[in-house]
XYZ file of C-alpha atoms in Angstrom:
416
model
C 7.314 -14.403 -18.424
C 3.977 -14.559 -16.630
C 2.809 -15.768 -13.226
C -0.569 -16.321 -11.676
C -1.468 -15.866 -8.015
C -4.118 -18.011 -6.329
C -5.273 -17.168 -2.810
C -7.167 -19.848 -0.912
C -9.572 -19.119 1.930
C -13.249 -18.654 2.577
C -12.351 -15.718 4.841
C -11.208 -13.754 1.780
C -14.346 -14.464 -0.211
C -16.705 -13.363 2.557
C -14.742 -10.184 3.211
C -13.553 -11.221 6.660
C -9.979 -10.363 5.688
C -8.492 -8.330 2.850
C -6.164 -10.085 0.419
C -2.968 -8.097 0.852
C -0.808 -11.102 -0.068
C -1.528 -10.834 -3.789
C -0.528 -7.174 -3.914
C 2.783 -7.892 -2.182
C 3.605 -10.908 -4.360
C 2.700 -9.064 -7.565
C 4.936 -6.145 -6.631
C 7.901 -8.397 -5.856
C 7.449 -10.358 -9.080
C 7.250 -7.155 -11.080
C 10.615 -6.062 -9.717
C 12.283 -9.029 -11.406
C 10.417 -8.747 -14.709
C 7.666 -11.313 -14.092
C 4.218 -10.031 -15.110
C 1.178 -11.218 -13.187
C -1.411 -12.495 -15.666
C -4.226 -13.052 -13.198
C -5.080 -13.087 -9.487
C -7.729 -15.565 -8.331
C -9.332 -16.081 -4.918
C -11.031 -19.411 -4.265
C -12.651 -21.433 -1.482
C -10.983 -24.074 0.680
C -12.520 -26.662 -1.629
C -10.675 -29.460 -3.423
C -12.483 -29.146 -6.753
C -12.063 -25.384 -6.822
C -8.343 -25.703 -6.113
C -7.870 -28.401 -8.765
C -9.708 -26.341 -11.385
C -7.760 -23.200 -10.512
C -4.418 -24.998 -10.781
C -5.356 -26.555 -14.091
C -6.526 -23.277 -15.593
C -3.522 -21.345 -14.317
C -0.954 -23.722 -15.797
C -2.545 -23.274 -19.232
C -1.765 -19.549 -19.071
C 1.500 -19.064 -17.177
C 4.846 -20.599 -16.288
C 4.709 -19.885 -12.538
C 1.719 -20.438 -10.244
C 1.967 -19.094 -6.695
C -0.608 -20.285 -4.180
C -1.104 -18.841 -0.697
C -3.242 -20.217 2.114
C -4.708 -23.532 3.169
C -1.530 -24.835 4.831
C -2.662 -24.731 8.457
C -2.866 -27.791 10.727
C -6.671 -28.025 10.811
C -8.926 -30.198 8.666
C -10.200 -27.314 6.557
C -6.663 -26.635 5.271
C -6.421 -29.015 2.354
C -3.880 -27.446 0.017
C -1.106 -30.034 0.527
C -3.464 -32.959 0.018
C -4.922 -31.367 -3.103
C -1.479 -30.753 -4.580
C -0.690 -34.428 -4.036
C -3.815 -35.436 -5.931
C -3.110 -32.925 -8.702
C 0.519 -33.993 -9.138
C -0.150 -37.676 -8.423
C 2.150 -37.551 -5.421
C 2.097 -38.610 -1.770
C 2.900 -36.869 1.481
C 6.124 -37.731 3.271
C 7.600 -36.474 6.516
C 10.405 -33.944 6.141
C 12.778 -34.342 9.077
C 14.109 -30.777 8.880
C 10.597 -29.327 8.994
C 9.637 -31.572 11.918
C 12.734 -30.507 13.827
C 11.859 -26.857 13.130
C 8.263 -27.314 14.352
C 9.413 -29.082 17.511
C 11.937 -26.297 18.100
C 9.233 -23.622 17.829
C 7.045 -25.413 20.359
C 9.941 -25.910 22.736
C 10.797 -22.210 22.551
C 7.383 -20.526 22.507
C 4.887 -23.068 23.876
C 6.707 -24.643 26.813
C 3.500 -25.308 28.726
C 1.733 -26.857 25.758
C 2.741 -30.281 24.445
C 3.118 -30.627 20.700
C 0.283 -32.617 19.147
C 0.208 -34.954 16.169
C -1.722 -32.295 14.268
C 1.226 -29.938 14.674
C 3.712 -32.644 13.717
C 1.725 -33.178 10.532
C 2.919 -29.774 9.369
C 6.118 -31.631 8.470
C 4.234 -33.693 5.857
C 5.006 -32.439 2.353
C 4.583 -33.834 -1.177
C 7.531 -36.118 -1.922
C 8.429 -34.183 -5.098
C 8.364 -30.790 -3.363
C 11.452 -28.775 -2.581
C 10.866 -27.468 0.927
C 11.210 -23.719 1.498
C 11.970 -23.324 5.195
C 9.495 -21.034 6.960
C 11.546 -19.247 9.615
C 8.513 -17.720 11.315
C 5.882 -20.465 11.301
C 5.205 -24.184 11.215
C 3.892 -24.470 7.646
C 6.759 -24.693 5.138
C 6.707 -23.253 1.676
C 6.905 -25.728 -1.194
C 8.411 -25.450 -4.687
C 7.043 -28.074 -7.103
C 7.736 -28.548 -10.791
C 5.457 -30.440 -13.155
C 6.486 -30.510 -16.804
C 6.868 -26.861 -17.837
C 5.127 -25.296 -14.838
C 6.445 -24.243 -11.429
C 3.951 -24.415 -8.557
C 4.809 -22.580 -5.348
C 2.682 -23.087 -2.241
C 3.063 -20.611 0.623
C 1.357 -20.068 3.990
C -1.314 -17.380 4.012
C -0.055 -15.579 7.133
C 1.288 -12.330 5.623
C 4.565 -11.962 7.525
C 5.419 -15.627 6.932
C 4.562 -15.357 3.223
C 6.558 -12.125 2.783
C 9.700 -13.642 4.260
C 9.423 -16.708 2.031
C 8.816 -14.606 -1.085
C 11.767 -12.291 -0.526
C 14.314 -14.787 0.819
C 13.397 -17.992 -1.006
C 10.993 -17.667 -3.933
C 12.277 -14.553 -5.713
C 15.951 -15.683 -5.587
C 14.983 -19.092 -7.056
C 13.009 -17.510 -9.899
C 15.889 -15.168 -10.711
C 18.316 -18.089 -10.711
C 16.214 -20.434 -12.848
C 14.576 -18.098 -15.372
C 15.736 -15.380 -17.735
C 13.295 -12.522 -17.329
C 12.997 -9.105 -19.005
C 13.433 -5.865 -17.124
C 10.372 -3.871 -16.111
C 10.996 -0.276 -15.062
C 8.319 1.890 -13.447
C 8.378 5.526 -12.465
C 5.307 7.118 -10.922
C 4.896 10.876 -10.840
C 2.424 12.232 -8.295
C 0.266 15.251 -9.106
C -2.054 17.181 -6.814
C -4.837 19.655 -7.476
C -5.746 18.601 -11.034
C -8.193 16.018 -12.340
C -7.502 13.034 -14.579
C -9.278 14.441 -17.641
C -7.528 17.811 -17.352
C -4.165 16.036 -17.140
C -4.992 13.901 -20.174
C -5.760 16.990 -22.231
C -2.438 18.606 -21.329
C -0.499 15.426 -22.089
C -2.286 14.270 -25.252
C 0.470 15.139 -27.770
C 3.283 13.960 -25.488
C 1.504 10.689 -24.713
C 0.951 9.998 -28.426
C 4.695 10.307 -29.086
C 5.813 7.805 -26.427
C 7.992 4.910 -27.673
C 6.172 1.602 -28.157
C 7.954 0.015 -25.183
C 6.799 2.723 -22.738
C 3.213 2.807 -21.486
C 1.459 5.530 -19.488
C -1.225 4.774 -16.912
C -3.423 7.300 -15.107
C -4.035 6.280 -11.484
C -6.519 8.722 -9.945
C -7.238 8.709 -6.230
C -8.593 11.134 -3.665
C -7.171 14.563 -4.404
C -4.298 13.373 -6.549
C -3.482 11.591 -9.800
C -0.462 9.349 -10.223
C 1.086 9.020 -13.658
C 2.882 5.699 -13.998
C 5.389 5.241 -16.799
C 6.299 1.590 -17.465
C 9.050 0.336 -19.763
C 9.712 -3.328 -20.544
C 12.664 -4.794 -22.436
C 15.964 -6.658 -22.338
C 18.416 -3.739 -21.870
C 17.949 -2.131 -18.465
C 20.129 0.893 -19.186
C 18.191 1.689 -22.365
C 14.933 1.496 -20.413
C 16.221 3.717 -17.606
C 17.476 6.302 -20.070
C 14.210 6.345 -21.968
C 12.118 6.625 -18.790
C 14.274 9.497 -17.481
C 13.979 11.344 -20.798
C 10.195 11.056 -20.865
C 9.914 12.079 -17.214
C 11.947 15.208 -17.900
C 9.606 16.141 -20.751
C 6.607 15.378 -18.564
C 7.867 17.660 -15.789
C 8.082 20.568 -18.216
C 4.453 20.077 -19.221
C 2.974 19.760 -15.713
C 5.587 21.224 -13.405
C 2.974 23.334 -11.605
C 1.119 20.272 -10.264
C 3.946 17.744 -9.719
C 4.742 16.944 -6.097
C 7.257 14.156 -6.387
C 8.152 10.701 -7.622
C 6.143 8.061 -5.765
C 8.783 5.339 -6.026
C 11.194 7.752 -4.360
C 9.179 9.828 -1.888
C 5.580 10.549 -0.942
C 4.467 14.121 -0.283
C 4.537 13.372 3.456
C 8.179 12.287 3.152
C 9.008 15.383 1.117
C 7.468 17.525 3.859
C 9.419 15.576 6.475
C 12.692 16.334 4.698
C 11.796 19.995 4.264
C 10.938 20.454 7.937
C 14.023 18.543 9.067
C 16.424 20.345 6.734
C 15.021 23.757 7.653
C 14.819 22.848 11.360
C 11.119 23.696 11.450
C 8.324 22.100 13.473
C 4.674 21.235 12.975
C 1.510 20.714 15.020
C -2.045 19.895 13.976
C -5.588 20.570 15.122
C -8.021 18.247 13.374
C -11.773 18.121 13.457
C -13.502 15.994 10.813
C -10.206 14.391 9.682
C -10.075 12.737 13.099
C -6.296 12.508 13.452
C -5.668 11.127 9.973
C -3.134 13.877 9.184
C -1.204 13.105 12.365
C -1.357 9.385 11.605
C 0.204 9.784 8.167
C 2.894 12.075 9.532
C 3.872 9.732 12.372
C 4.111 6.712 10.085
C 7.358 8.211 8.801
C 10.406 7.219 10.886
C 11.981 10.189 12.654
C 8.778 12.260 12.776
C 9.509 13.195 16.393
C 12.232 15.583 15.227
C 9.707 17.941 13.635
C 6.183 16.886 14.691
C 5.092 18.315 18.040
C 1.654 16.745 18.363
C -2.017 16.853 17.445
C -5.314 17.865 18.987
C -8.373 16.078 17.628
C -11.064 18.636 18.476
C -13.915 16.664 16.980
C -16.765 18.124 19.061
C -17.589 21.832 19.146
C -16.852 22.073 22.876
C -13.343 20.703 22.275
C -12.711 23.606 19.941
C -13.782 26.097 22.575
C -12.367 24.396 25.685
C -9.029 23.196 24.310
C -8.295 25.435 21.324
C -9.892 28.552 22.803
C -12.051 29.251 19.766
C -14.459 31.982 20.994
C -18.066 30.871 21.239
C -19.076 34.171 19.667
C -17.062 33.309 16.549
C -18.741 29.929 16.276
C -22.200 31.426 16.788
C -21.557 34.093 14.180
C -19.786 32.049 11.491
C -20.665 28.397 12.354
C -18.232 25.729 13.418
C -17.482 24.944 9.771
C -16.013 28.251 8.665
C -12.834 30.060 7.759
C -12.938 32.064 10.979
C -13.022 28.944 13.156
C -10.321 27.022 11.298
C -7.981 30.024 11.459
C -8.417 30.159 15.239
C -7.757 26.426 15.405
C -4.528 26.723 13.432
C -3.298 29.686 15.467
C -4.084 27.956 18.750
C -2.372 24.720 17.708
C 0.731 26.648 16.700
C 0.731 28.386 20.086
C -0.030 25.282 22.169
C 2.695 23.215 20.518
C 5.085 26.153 20.095
C 5.595 25.026 16.516
C 6.620 26.916 13.394
C 3.676 25.600 11.369
C 0.271 24.190 12.173
C -2.429 22.521 10.099
C -6.093 22.846 11.069
C -9.173 21.264 9.519
C -12.876 21.737 10.018
C -15.637 20.563 7.755
C -18.764 18.568 7.209
C -17.839 15.089 5.979
C -21.400 13.796 6.318
C -23.607 11.922 6.199
C -25.496 14.520 8.309
C -24.743 18.178 8.905
C -23.924 17.829 12.607
C -23.289 21.119 14.461
C -23.179 23.184 11.280
C -25.565 24.090 8.500
C -22.735 23.852 5.969
C -23.429 21.595 3.022
C -22.010 18.079 3.296
C -18.559 18.073 1.701
C -17.723 21.649 2.739
C -14.187 21.793 4.106
C -11.941 24.537 5.470
C -8.197 23.977 5.812
C -5.835 26.468 7.430
C -2.054 26.601 7.630
C -0.504 28.734 10.344
C 2.981 29.845 9.261
C 5.625 31.894 11.101
C 4.165 35.010 9.461
C 0.431 34.463 8.841
C -2.514 32.103 8.725
C -3.741 31.129 5.279
C -7.071 29.420 4.709
C -8.911 27.835 1.806
C -12.434 26.512 1.368
C -13.170 23.366 -0.646
C -16.122 21.273 -1.735
C -14.950 17.661 -1.469
C -18.134 15.812 -2.492
C -20.680 13.804 -0.566
C -18.956 10.514 0.330
C -17.484 10.621 3.836
C -14.312 8.612 3.286
C -13.502 10.520 0.103
C -14.050 13.863 1.807
C -11.616 12.975 4.590
C -8.832 11.562 2.424
C -9.063 14.301 -0.204
C -8.820 16.858 2.577
C -5.767 15.166 4.098
C -4.039 15.203 0.717
C -4.980 18.849 0.153
C -3.658 19.813 3.597
C -0.271 18.322 2.782
C -0.258 20.074 -0.591
C -0.986 23.435 1.062
C 1.618 22.856 3.784
C 4.355 22.021 1.312
C 3.737 25.234 -0.622
C 4.003 27.295 2.554
C 7.167 25.574 3.821
C 8.899 26.247 0.499
C 8.466 29.993 1.091
C 10.846 29.860 4.066
């Protein structure tokens, strides 16, 4: 079974907002065995919407539309659906009561207008999907063999409707195959090198299992996908292939993405071993600390971070001797080792990560070539340091370095 996602809004097409709705919907559909055939973004324009609906129904059984359901004149999705399905708008009493209730609760000093009441107008053939968090309801419409679902574009409203209303209805009304994914995360090896090591194994995969290489900054994810009617057969086959894959690349595997990220693995290691961590970041600008603190419970092992972006911050806060900087440059192994040692001391932590480098586009306070990076890990016994060349694009340099820092930290924690 296939679905198509259509996002409506000029703000998407001009880059004012990023379309995160499609990614969420596609992921939820995939969980229940519905493959997304195509994702389309279009203007708030009647002809564009009509053409998109017509083309989508020729390809798929389910069409999910987000956006264009607001109360203003530029939101025309409901009216266009009525024209497309030869329907008319009618007032839904339950939706009107819900809208009035929201205004009474949250907008006591603002009278409800007719524009807001019009949110209760829905196509007469639509099954209303109650939007618990907003005024625009979701709508489930069937025309011949095709299901059309219209959802508000506000992400948290859309997500609630997808998970509590849309997905359960699809599961109830359609028989779908099972799709099983398992993604293995590797660090420190490139896509082409991985492909060479896995060539014979990949060629022997069963027809119903596909391998995808998903390279990103400093890591490559290997996604195994199996599709079929018997879930247990698929799970068994995926597990078997993953076991064989681990044998081939065990030295570069850092976890299963669908289970844990490397940051979560590190979190468990630190928690289980009752160890703590601090960071001193220069060119990474706090990105390491950000990714650590996104994990619930980070306060049990993460002591804090110092973003010593400027050279004087390294000397004034981290006590890096000026003589060391003058002799070796601010982007050097000597400086990053001092940073790591100082962070460990300041935070009284068992481990500390430190970064210094030249992410570009200019050289800044160092003559080091753009892309030159030094990462240090202070452990309970020593300070280890490595130098890397991460390329010339600033964002890539930063993210690759963050990933490498986590890789280095995990290796050191495992020694204790």
